[in-house]
């Protein structure tokens, strides 16, 4: 436990601290840039981009070895992966645009074929004399164990740049992600902004390869923004809440993995992301499951209370169990079912309200106001005193004519 | 093409073809229903299913693992639906949340448990071990008629053959309702076809194919075969029966060419070692899809080729 605390407080060595900080930067970048993908309803495109990085890693390694280098230079490998990820992205766009295949088929085809080809390259590299110890498999699932100082630095700087880019371009990207047609109508170049979004996602994917691996970086792009969506309806807040979720899970995950080296970093980060998501889905105000259930229950009780009061006013017998319970608890009826004085008063009030609404709706005036009739809202909260007085006048005027009409 | 071929290559080739066909068949319907990525999700969650089955039974035995993987696939589908409905999240994102989480869980379990003594690791799960399916008992072609040698065929082959047969039978049995509900779900509902159950059944069939194929060829082939051959076939024709026939041809072609290229291709270039057969099969299927995208008669979205020609 103390080890975990040390890792969380950056006290377990300079290297570990740098890895944790760079992971946090990556998490913030992934969470915030993933928001645009999520809003654009293209979350799974990141899956294709991530899998498409693998052949680039392989080709870069082979090229670097052929040029006489060592082949394990992180920047070189990342550059290669960026190129092939971009090729994958273009392939998805091209298939969707020029053939009748839908985007999901294009995504699946690109991710499996690029990944398969990447595996072929990896097996070639394994047979190369310099490839035995290449450790390129670590790009599949990521690893922080034995990460070099320069590697951590690359991730930290890359993550910071991605966050800065997200901040700089957040307005046009939000506009396109939220309403592409409107963005096009207001003269924005939607295609280019889309490309910028994908470029950002690609950059985050490439930077995250070493840390969480290409299969799980998808989770860091998708889950934080989905979790953040439960907490806010404002796009701007969404971006930064998602960034915070991503940053926290990456930071804590790296710390856990540093304290207990047998626990792999990538999966822990993803599972923390998911825990945040699950908590958000259950307990977020307004959009959470618990809040929705509570709202439903409150509405149900209001309906039963109203219908019960109307039944009292009309001297009808009440049989429904929940209605009886609600009325008893409010003190409107005695346990034996006989209305109390307070119950009678409230019942008369409810009946009068119902009558007023009836007249108001018959008068068929402002739809915006009349449309708020749901059998629950007191008319006093919707109409002014003068209007209610007018309605009462009509009720009284109509009453003598009731027999004739 | 003598004794060596029968002993070393015949089983992997058959295995590759059967696995590819078993995945391509349900893939046709997934593509048409715009559920192609369900295949992606299923192949990711097979891993946690197998790991959990291993931890519960403590041994690498087939049926518990198949059950575990199928259970995980069903759990993933339920999880996706729950997130979609309870959280009001769009399907793509719900899928992304579910399968990455389950996959991460599988990797974590795998790394935490003591599986060093058995052949179970993430790499194996990803790209399988097609090349290792050697038919030791085979002498030459005459072994195909020799019951003693046949009894020593790798058990994976029998399983995948069985699963392929089940999928073909299911397809034949439910052909009509599947066809109708794929193209017009509302109409299918109105004439009393249980579309919900059918759709779930399709996912289960896909999961069974994935699990059986995964056993020997890893999850890359599974995803590639769910999507690439049916997608290429979709560009060849407008008729469902012909599309399925094309997809079977493409799947078998990918498996055979992929295996041959992986095994013999490097030799042609003077290298000594074979490359990953699973990866190569996926690559070939991608090349076929690429060619279909460029040249297939029904590739464009607008009209049939004759009409398109008349316009130009």
XYZ file of C-alpha atoms in Angstrom:
717
model
C 0.000 0.000 0.000
C 2.816 2.374 0.860
C 4.398 1.532 -2.471
C 1.222 2.573 -4.250
C 1.115 5.779 -2.224
C 4.740 6.463 -3.095
C 4.036 5.906 -6.753
C 0.984 8.158 -6.627
C 3.026 10.903 -4.963
C 5.846 10.490 -7.502
C 8.208 9.241 -4.781
C 9.282 5.952 -6.372
C 12.137 7.122 -8.492
C 12.725 9.714 -11.149
C 11.979 7.407 -14.078
C 8.731 6.085 -12.606
C 7.625 9.641 -11.844
C 8.312 10.718 -15.412
C 6.401 7.729 -16.767
C 3.421 8.541 -14.536
C 3.387 12.181 -15.592
C 3.722 11.324 -19.272
C 0.927 8.749 -18.918
C -1.272 11.426 -17.388
C -0.556 13.806 -20.274
C -1.377 11.040 -22.724
C -4.604 10.278 -20.832
C -5.708 13.915 -20.945
C -4.902 14.126 -24.656
C -6.716 10.853 -25.422
C -9.791 11.704 -23.369
C -10.227 15.200 -24.769
C -9.501 14.409 -28.415
C -11.645 11.260 -28.243
C -14.603 13.493 -27.395
C -14.735 14.801 -30.962
C -14.809 11.259 -32.334
C -17.577 10.300 -29.938
C -19.698 13.334 -30.792
C -19.119 12.692 -34.488
C -20.395 9.116 -33.879
C -17.207 7.651 -35.296
C -15.758 6.180 -32.114
C -14.785 2.891 -33.725
C -12.779 4.603 -36.427
C -10.083 4.859 -33.767
C -10.017 1.060 -33.692
C -9.064 0.964 -37.375
C -6.456 3.692 -36.900
C -4.916 1.907 -33.924
C -4.652 -1.479 -35.619
C -3.308 0.135 -38.771
C -0.215 1.363 -36.901
C 1.304 -2.118 -36.704
C 2.629 -2.538 -40.280
C 4.222 0.911 -39.988
C 6.130 -0.181 -36.899
C 7.382 -3.254 -38.752
C 8.347 -1.399 -41.929
C 10.097 1.333 -39.944
C 12.112 -1.261 -38.062
C 13.147 -3.060 -41.246
C 14.061 0.203 -42.987
C 16.090 1.434 -40.036
C 17.990 -1.866 -39.870
C 18.653 -1.766 -43.600
C 20.029 1.740 -43.266
C 22.455 0.369 -40.724
C 20.711 1.656 -37.628
C 19.631 -0.268 -34.585
C 15.969 -0.313 -35.528
C 14.601 0.342 -32.066
C 14.628 4.114 -32.137
C 11.227 5.092 -30.744
C 10.774 8.235 -32.834
C 11.514 6.329 -36.023
C 9.068 3.571 -35.113
C 6.386 6.104 -34.195
C 6.877 7.972 -37.466
C 6.425 4.720 -39.360
C 3.307 3.873 -37.397
C 1.866 7.324 -38.069
C 2.326 6.874 -41.810
C 0.618 3.498 -41.910
C -2.162 4.691 -39.591
C -2.772 7.530 -42.025
C -2.837 5.061 -44.911
C -5.415 3.000 -43.015
C -7.495 6.082 -42.391
C -7.419 7.033 -46.063
C -8.393 3.464 -46.979
C -11.465 3.636 -44.734
C -12.458 7.006 -46.189
C -11.911 5.811 -49.754
C -13.908 2.589 -49.335
C -16.783 4.440 -47.693
C -16.856 7.105 -50.350
C -16.235 5.148 -53.541
C -17.878 1.783 -52.944
C -21.220 0.833 -51.546
C -19.726 -0.746 -48.441
C -20.772 0.932 -45.206
C -18.281 2.533 -42.856
C -18.415 -0.317 -40.352
C -17.391 -2.846 -43.003
C -14.585 -0.541 -44.134
C -13.351 -0.138 -40.555
C -13.397 -3.872 -39.914
C -11.682 -4.686 -43.192
C -8.927 -2.125 -42.711
C -8.213 -3.029 -39.112
C -8.005 -6.768 -39.728
C -6.007 -6.580 -42.947
C -3.503 -4.004 -41.707
C -3.122 -5.884 -38.462
C -2.668 -9.187 -40.284
C -0.034 -7.672 -42.526
C 1.668 -6.208 -39.469
C 1.842 -9.667 -37.918
C 3.432 -10.987 -41.119
C 6.075 -8.253 -40.844
C 6.675 -9.071 -37.183
C 7.327 -12.712 -38.034
C 9.762 -11.576 -40.738
C 11.532 -9.368 -38.210
C 11.805 -12.241 -35.750
C 13.833 -14.160 -38.338
C 16.155 -11.219 -38.949
C 19.406 -11.442 -37.036
C 18.889 -8.060 -35.394
C 15.203 -8.672 -34.781
C 15.412 -11.347 -32.111
C 15.408 -8.876 -29.259
C 13.435 -6.145 -30.948
C 10.555 -6.472 -28.513
C 8.150 -5.054 -31.053
C 5.434 -7.237 -29.511
C 5.326 -4.681 -26.716
C 3.508 -2.404 -29.144
C 0.541 -4.778 -29.056
C -0.165 -4.430 -25.355
C 2.274 -1.734 -24.272
C 4.619 -1.885 -21.337
C 6.136 0.575 -18.946
C 8.562 -1.884 -17.434
C 12.036 -0.961 -18.550
C 10.881 2.080 -20.445
C 13.811 4.273 -21.378
C 14.073 7.827 -20.122
C 13.971 9.213 -23.677
C 10.873 7.150 -24.468
C 9.006 8.589 -21.495
C 10.141 12.044 -22.550
C 8.807 11.500 -26.076
C 5.435 10.450 -24.676
C 5.288 13.398 -22.266
C 6.148 15.967 -24.939
C 3.865 14.360 -27.519
C 0.978 14.213 -25.056
C 1.460 17.861 -24.112
C 1.496 18.906 -27.761
C -1.708 16.943 -28.379
C -3.417 18.667 -25.452
C -2.299 22.067 -26.735
C -3.587 21.207 -30.223
C -6.932 20.094 -28.776
C -7.212 23.373 -26.879
C -6.272 25.476 -29.910
C -8.654 23.838 -32.358
C -11.492 23.029 -29.975
C -13.966 25.510 -31.487
C -13.967 24.421 -35.142
C -13.735 20.772 -34.098
C -16.655 21.128 -31.702
C -18.685 22.804 -34.412
C -18.070 19.990 -36.892
C -18.500 17.224 -34.338
C -21.742 18.692 -33.123
C -23.417 19.704 -36.357
C -21.435 19.112 -39.544
C -24.187 20.506 -41.791
C -24.301 23.764 -39.893
C -20.517 23.987 -39.976
C -20.554 23.494 -43.739
C -23.297 26.086 -44.123
C -21.270 28.627 -42.171
C -18.383 28.235 -44.559
C -16.122 25.873 -42.660
C -14.155 23.291 -44.558
C -15.703 20.257 -42.877
C -13.486 17.764 -44.656
C -10.315 19.467 -43.505
C -11.522 19.795 -39.929
C -12.542 16.134 -39.955
C -9.055 15.329 -41.099
C -7.629 17.446 -38.283
C -9.736 15.516 -35.757
C -8.476 12.266 -37.184
C -4.932 13.600 -37.223
C -5.203 14.386 -33.540
C -6.599 10.929 -32.801
C -3.808 9.414 -34.861
C -1.177 11.386 -32.962
C -2.585 10.225 -29.625
C -2.713 6.625 -30.856
C 0.892 6.713 -32.006
C 2.119 8.333 -28.789
C 0.191 5.819 -26.700
C 1.494 2.756 -28.553
C 4.473 2.252 -26.283
C 2.510 2.822 -23.097
C -0.806 0.970 -23.475
C -0.415 -0.751 -26.827
C -2.450 -0.504 -29.971
C -5.362 -2.673 -28.863
C -6.102 -0.790 -25.669
C -5.391 2.796 -26.779
C -8.856 2.611 -28.354
C -10.315 2.342 -24.879
C -8.522 5.513 -23.744
C -9.952 7.376 -26.719
C -13.531 6.165 -26.312
C -14.345 5.439 -22.678
C -13.511 8.814 -21.016
C -15.754 10.831 -23.310
C -18.611 8.341 -23.014
C -18.271 8.547 -19.226
C -18.073 12.359 -19.310
C -21.256 12.541 -21.393
C -23.261 11.516 -18.319
C -22.161 14.564 -16.375
C -22.737 17.447 -18.747
C -24.681 18.700 -21.727
C -22.065 21.292 -22.707
C -19.496 20.309 -25.300
C -16.802 22.491 -23.803
C -17.181 20.899 -20.383
C -17.391 17.491 -22.034
C -13.920 17.867 -23.553
C -12.235 18.727 -20.287
C -14.175 16.297 -18.093
C -13.207 13.544 -20.531
C -9.622 14.775 -20.418
C -9.658 14.684 -16.628
C -11.090 11.154 -16.565
C -8.466 9.999 -19.054
C -5.648 11.701 -17.161
C -6.682 10.361 -13.762
C -7.069 6.784 -14.961
C -3.755 6.829 -16.811
C -1.955 8.343 -13.806
C -3.461 5.997 -11.226
C -3.058 3.000 -13.523
C 0.620 3.715 -14.073
C 1.114 4.172 -10.334
C -0.558 0.830 -9.560
C 1.562 -0.857 -12.173
C 4.712 0.773 -10.801
C 3.882 -0.388 -7.270
C 3.076 -3.941 -8.401
C 5.166 -4.656 -11.507
C 3.341 -7.925 -12.234
C 0.235 -5.919 -13.139
C 0.395 -4.782 -16.776
C -0.091 -1.039 -17.263
C -2.453 -0.882 -20.234
C -5.181 -3.177 -18.926
C -5.162 -1.501 -15.499
C -5.622 1.927 -17.079
C -8.509 0.632 -19.179
C -10.197 -1.032 -16.215
C -9.937 2.186 -14.170
C -11.464 4.052 -17.125
C -14.282 1.527 -17.146
C -14.816 1.865 -13.391
C -15.225 5.630 -13.859
C -17.615 4.950 -16.728
C -19.688 2.447 -14.741
C -19.930 4.832 -11.781
C -20.959 7.670 -14.105
C -23.604 5.589 -15.808
C -25.143 4.570 -12.508
C -24.859 7.680 -10.376
C -24.532 10.782 -12.556
C -27.267 13.328 -11.886
C -29.930 13.645 -14.608
C -28.540 11.108 -17.072
C -27.523 8.377 -14.628
C -29.529 5.188 -14.172
C -30.263 5.830 -10.490
C -31.364 9.395 -11.211
C -33.628 8.169 -14.010
C -35.201 5.541 -11.765
C -35.736 8.108 -8.997
C -37.322 10.571 -11.424
C -39.634 7.834 -12.669
C -40.674 6.941 -9.130
C -41.330 10.571 -8.208
C -43.453 11.036 -11.305
C -45.365 7.848 -10.537
C -46.128 9.041 -7.002
C -47.317 12.430 -8.255
C -49.697 10.768 -10.719
C -51.139 8.502 -8.034
C -51.524 11.401 -5.617
C -53.366 13.493 -8.177
C -55.638 10.686 -9.336
C -56.335 9.754 -5.721
C -57.318 13.325 -4.848
C -59.611 13.522 -7.878
C -61.213 10.239 -6.820
C -61.841 11.656 -3.328
C -63.381 14.799 -4.806
C -65.711 12.733 -6.989
C -66.527 10.342 -4.117
C -65.210 7.391 -6.029
C -63.809 4.341 -4.244
C -60.020 3.888 -4.400
C -58.729 0.370 -4.929
C -55.175 0.883 -6.149
C -52.629 -0.080 -3.472
C -50.032 2.540 -4.303
C -52.642 5.317 -4.460
C -53.930 4.379 -0.986
C -50.399 4.320 0.369
C -49.509 7.698 -1.113
C -52.685 9.334 0.197
C -52.343 7.811 3.671
C -48.754 8.901 3.951
C -49.676 12.456 2.946
C -52.419 12.442 5.606
C -55.233 12.877 3.081
C -57.094 9.724 4.116
C -57.263 7.746 7.339
C -56.029 4.163 7.356
C -59.631 2.965 6.989
C -59.948 4.935 3.738
C -62.108 7.844 4.974
C -60.794 11.235 3.757
C -59.512 13.695 6.353
C -60.453 17.375 6.339
C -57.069 18.189 4.823
C -57.705 15.529 2.178
C -61.075 17.034 1.314
C -59.530 20.478 0.934
C -56.741 19.238 -1.297
C -59.185 17.140 -3.304
C -61.410 20.154 -3.922
C -58.369 22.102 -4.992
C -57.274 19.371 -7.394
C -60.754 19.177 -8.887
C -60.904 22.941 -9.340
C -57.504 22.884 -10.997
C -58.663 20.132 -13.333
C -61.782 22.165 -14.258
C -59.704 25.296 -14.888
C -57.380 23.344 -17.167
C -60.372 21.951 -19.018
C -61.659 25.458 -19.724
C -58.205 26.757 -20.526
C -57.709 24.019 -23.071
C -61.147 24.609 -24.575
C -60.238 28.287 -24.972
C -57.333 26.963 -27.045
C -55.010 29.875 -26.646
C -51.276 29.871 -26.493
C -50.179 26.341 -27.436
C -46.873 26.765 -25.646
C -48.793 27.258 -22.400
C -51.658 24.836 -22.956
C -49.203 22.227 -24.113
C -47.828 22.067 -20.600
C -50.970 20.295 -19.402
C -49.922 16.898 -18.122
C -52.561 16.384 -15.444
C -50.025 17.235 -12.748
C -48.869 20.833 -13.123
C -50.995 23.275 -11.061
C -52.474 25.892 -13.362
C -51.248 28.691 -11.066
C -47.688 27.930 -12.082
C -48.444 28.371 -15.775
C -51.064 31.116 -16.126
C -51.291 34.578 -14.516
C -53.868 35.500 -11.885
C -55.813 37.569 -14.403
C -56.073 34.686 -16.809
C -57.250 32.371 -14.045
C -59.848 34.920 -12.968
C -61.117 34.979 -16.545
C -61.271 31.190 -16.603
C -63.183 31.143 -13.294
C -65.622 33.698 -14.697
C -66.328 31.393 -17.635
C -66.750 28.393 -15.354
C -69.276 30.301 -13.233
C -71.057 31.650 -16.284
C -71.288 28.215 -17.799
C -72.554 26.507 -14.669
C -76.209 27.763 -14.863
C -76.336 26.776 -18.496
C -75.036 23.286 -17.692
C -78.480 21.732 -17.743
C -79.364 23.188 -21.116
C -76.026 22.512 -22.798
C 3.238 -32.655 -53.386
C 4.067 -35.945 -51.763
C 4.222 -37.313 -48.286
C 5.555 -34.085 -46.799
C 2.586 -32.176 -48.057
C 0.081 -34.573 -46.526
C 1.878 -34.619 -43.222
C 2.708 -30.939 -42.837
C 0.379 -28.860 -44.949
C -2.842 -30.727 -45.602
C -4.370 -30.233 -42.148
C -3.463 -26.545 -41.796
C -4.799 -25.879 -45.270
C -8.096 -27.661 -44.601
C -8.294 -26.013 -41.220
C -7.706 -22.572 -42.704
C -10.310 -23.083 -45.406
C -12.929 -24.422 -42.994
C -12.309 -21.656 -40.439
C -12.487 -18.998 -43.137
C -15.724 -20.375 -44.561
C -17.289 -20.801 -41.118
C -16.622 -17.114 -40.366
C -17.498 -15.772 -43.818
C -20.981 -17.346 -43.834
C -22.458 -15.437 -40.869
C -20.299 -12.479 -41.937
C -22.494 -11.996 -45.016
C -25.488 -11.210 -42.850
C -23.494 -9.090 -40.416
C -22.276 -6.926 -43.316
C -25.760 -6.496 -44.740
C -27.159 -5.634 -41.319
C -24.430 -3.075 -40.690
C -23.224 -5.094 -37.735
C -19.815 -5.883 -39.162
C -18.062 -4.707 -36.034
C -19.929 -7.203 -33.864
C -17.445 -9.659 -35.362
C -14.609 -7.425 -34.218
C -16.077 -7.214 -30.718
C -16.661 -10.975 -30.495
C -13.138 -11.846 -31.517
C -11.751 -9.554 -28.822
C -13.886 -10.960 -26.005
C -13.045 -14.559 -26.824
C -9.797 -14.015 -24.905
C -11.312 -13.269 -21.465
C -13.771 -16.125 -21.964
C -11.008 -18.603 -22.575
C -8.906 -17.297 -19.695
C -11.800 -17.510 -17.250
C -12.578 -21.039 -18.417
C -8.943 -21.949 -17.921
C -8.850 -20.488 -14.415
C -12.016 -22.346 -13.440
C -10.983 -25.736 -14.780
C -7.227 -25.379 -14.390
C -6.488 -27.104 -17.676
C -6.464 -26.449 -21.385
C -9.428 -28.557 -22.352
C -11.548 -27.850 -25.334
C -15.168 -27.852 -24.284
C -14.892 -25.653 -21.173
C -12.931 -23.141 -23.239
C -15.468 -23.184 -26.047
C -18.202 -22.658 -23.465
C -16.240 -19.890 -21.772
C -15.631 -18.101 -25.058
C -19.235 -18.451 -26.173
C -20.357 -17.213 -22.758
C -18.069 -14.208 -23.044
C -19.464 -13.403 -26.487
C -23.014 -13.500 -25.157
C -21.965 -11.427 -22.132
C -20.427 -8.855 -24.465
C -23.622 -8.604 -26.515
C -25.682 -8.175 -23.347
C -23.224 -5.553 -22.049
C -23.381 -3.602 -25.315
C -27.192 -3.642 -25.252
C -27.263 -2.593 -21.579
C -24.928 0.362 -22.165
C -26.880 1.362 -25.265
C -30.231 1.330 -23.502
C -29.421 2.323 -19.913
C -26.879 4.967 -20.835
C -28.523 6.100 -24.092
C -25.135 5.812 -25.816
C -24.753 5.321 -29.562
C -24.009 1.708 -30.591
C -20.456 2.273 -31.854
C -19.296 3.853 -28.619
C -21.126 1.247 -26.522
C -19.324 -1.448 -28.470
C -15.975 0.301 -28.026
C -16.464 0.558 -24.268
C -17.499 -3.074 -23.908
C -14.981 -4.996 -25.930
C -11.908 -3.007 -24.908
C -12.849 -3.406 -21.244
C -13.423 -7.138 -21.567
C -10.201 -7.545 -23.519
C -8.252 -5.583 -20.888
C -9.810 -7.776 -18.218
C -8.702 -10.870 -20.133
C -5.133 -9.624 -20.503
C -4.960 -8.715 -16.818
C -6.245 -12.139 -15.757
C -3.831 -13.837 -18.115
C -0.827 -11.933 -16.798
C -1.852 -12.448 -13.199
C -2.541 -16.154 -13.359
C 0.054 -18.830 -13.630
C -0.248 -19.844 -17.254
C 3.456 -20.172 -17.844
C 3.196 -23.945 -17.868
C 0.543 -24.072 -20.568
C 0.377 -22.765 -24.064
C -1.854 -19.782 -23.499
C -0.652 -16.276 -24.125
C -1.837 -13.130 -25.800
C 0.237 -13.597 -28.950
C -1.206 -17.057 -29.410
C -4.677 -15.653 -28.969
C -4.020 -13.019 -31.602
C -2.419 -14.980 -34.357
C -2.966 -18.593 -33.505
C -0.783 -21.429 -34.507
C -1.969 -22.772 -37.798
C 1.456 -24.124 -38.733
C 1.640 -26.429 -35.727
C -1.308 -28.568 -36.785
C 0.782 -31.389 -38.121
C -0.701 -34.764 -38.990
C 2.042 -36.899 -37.524
C 0.477 -40.235 -38.394
C 0.262 -39.502 -42.093
C 2.621 -41.294 -44.453
C 1.353 -40.081 -47.811
C -1.924 -39.689 -49.661
C -2.911 -43.276 -48.922
C -3.214 -42.332 -45.247
C -6.498 -40.658 -46.108
C -7.939 -44.165 -46.435
C -6.202 -45.492 -43.360
C -8.466 -45.441 -40.278
C -5.558 -45.646 -37.844
C -3.919 -42.562 -39.344
C -7.219 -40.723 -39.628
C -7.815 -41.262 -35.924
C -4.659 -39.253 -35.293
C -5.783 -36.179 -37.161
C -5.437 -33.058 -35.012
C -8.710 -32.747 -33.055
C -9.064 -29.069 -34.044
C -9.850 -30.175 -37.580
C -12.791 -32.287 -36.502
C -14.161 -29.491 -34.369
C -13.993 -26.823 -37.033
C -15.539 -29.223 -39.578
C -18.366 -29.932 -37.156
C -18.954 -26.227 -36.487
C -18.873 -25.390 -40.198
C -21.493 -28.069 -40.836
C -23.686 -26.707 -38.035
C -23.459 -23.201 -39.470
C -24.317 -24.388 -42.965
C -27.247 -26.379 -41.591
C -28.471 -23.385 -39.589
C -28.206 -21.194 -42.644
C -30.200 -23.665 -44.745
C -32.805 -24.070 -42.025
C -33.381 -20.362 -41.380
C -32.592 -19.114 -44.873
C -35.966 -17.597 -45.669
C -36.593 -15.734 -42.394
C -32.950 -14.603 -42.264
C -33.149 -13.226 -45.777
C -36.403 -11.394 -45.164
C -35.449 -9.944 -41.802
C -32.064 -8.808 -43.090
C -33.518 -6.783 -45.922
C -36.794 -5.607 -44.379
C -37.032 -6.014 -40.650
C -40.377 -4.244 -40.328
C -41.974 -6.520 -42.907
C -40.424 -9.574 -41.268
C -41.957 -8.489 -37.964
C -45.343 -7.997 -39.536
C -45.478 -11.543 -40.907
C -44.549 -12.941 -37.517
C -40.834 -13.687 -37.835
C -39.193 -13.299 -34.403
C -36.558 -10.848 -35.622
C -35.074 -10.228 -32.187
C -34.420 -13.916 -31.588
C -33.110 -14.346 -35.120
C -30.715 -11.443 -34.735
C -29.458 -12.855 -31.432
C -29.128 -16.285 -33.026
C -26.990 -14.804 -35.774
C -24.660 -13.272 -33.207
C -24.442 -16.600 -31.375
C -23.638 -18.383 -34.661
C -20.924 -15.811 -35.317
C -19.593 -16.371 -31.811
C -19.491 -20.147 -32.291
C -17.640 -19.742 -35.588
C -15.248 -17.291 -33.960
C -14.528 -19.593 -31.046
C -13.924 -22.654 -33.197
C -11.702 -20.732 -35.588
C -9.899 -18.912 -32.793
C -8.797 -22.236 -31.376
C -6.379 -22.796 -34.225
C -6.006 -19.661 -36.254
C -6.228 -16.784 -33.780
C -8.449 -13.754 -33.754
C -7.015 -11.834 -36.731
C -8.287 -14.361 -39.229
C -11.605 -14.341 -37.452
C -12.117 -10.595 -37.900
C -10.717 -10.591 -41.424
C -12.919 -13.495 -42.518
C -16.058 -12.072 -40.936
C -15.655 -8.960 -43.021
C -13.345 -9.129 -46.050
C -14.759 -12.025 -48.135
C -18.420 -11.020 -47.609
C -17.577 -7.373 -48.309
C -15.794 -8.311 -51.536
C -18.691 -10.600 -52.455
C -21.126 -7.766 -51.800
C -19.418 -5.818 -54.580
C -19.776 -8.711 -57.028
C -23.517 -9.239 -57.106
C -26.913 -7.977 -56.036
C -28.290 -11.395 -55.114
C -27.890 -12.814 -51.628
C -27.386 -16.438 -52.668
C -24.702 -15.498 -55.184
C -23.084 -13.163 -52.667
C -22.769 -16.049 -50.218
C -21.312 -18.281 -52.905
C -18.763 -15.604 -53.832
C -17.861 -15.080 -50.180
C -17.175 -18.794 -49.747
C -14.965 -18.758 -52.845
C -13.080 -15.689 -51.628
C -12.673 -17.124 -48.130
C -11.299 -20.427 -49.427
C -9.042 -18.615 -51.894
C -7.653 -16.366 -49.146
C -6.963 -19.338 -46.920
C -5.199 -21.377 -49.607
C -3.192 -18.533 -51.141
C -2.388 -17.086 -47.731
C -1.119 -20.384 -46.422
C 0.943 -21.041 -49.558
C 2.454 -17.548 -49.600
C 3.263 -17.744 -45.894
C 4.857 -21.165 -46.152
C 6.582 -21.014 -49.515
C 6.671 -17.312 -50.403
C 9.731 -16.447 -48.300
C 11.589 -19.353 -49.925
C 11.046 -17.781 -53.332
C 12.764 -14.659 -52.062
C 15.653 -16.649 -50.680
C 14.632 -16.385 -47.036
C 14.655 -19.467 -44.883
C 11.762 -19.080 -42.508
C 8.052 -19.021 -43.107
C 5.991 -16.057 -41.963
C 2.738 -16.047 -39.991
C 0.095 -17.935 -41.964
C -2.787 -16.271 -40.114
C -1.428 -12.828 -40.884
C -0.847 -13.746 -44.510
C -4.383 -15.119 -44.931
C -5.779 -11.857 -43.576
C -3.497 -9.920 -45.926
C -4.608 -11.928 -48.970
C -8.257 -11.426 -48.076
C -7.510 -7.703 -47.923
C -5.901 -7.796 -51.374
C -8.973 -9.575 -52.736
C -11.221 -6.946 -51.177
C -9.000 -4.211 -52.604
C -9.275 -5.686 -56.099
C -13.038 -6.002 -55.671
C -13.223 -2.350 -54.617
C -11.393 -1.337 -57.794
C -12.877 -3.665 -60.388
C -15.968 -5.522 -59.156
C -19.097 -4.998 -61.269
C -21.338 -3.802 -58.432
C -18.821 -1.721 -56.516
C -20.491 1.663 -56.856
C -23.364 2.732 -54.707
C -25.438 4.382 -57.393
C -26.604 1.837 -59.910
C -26.040 -1.515 -61.553
C -23.174 -1.567 -64.079
C -25.379 -1.671 -67.180
C -27.270 1.454 -66.156
C -24.076 3.200 -65.163
C -22.650 2.366 -68.587
C -25.746 3.686 -70.333
C -25.381 7.019 -68.575
C -21.802 7.632 -69.483
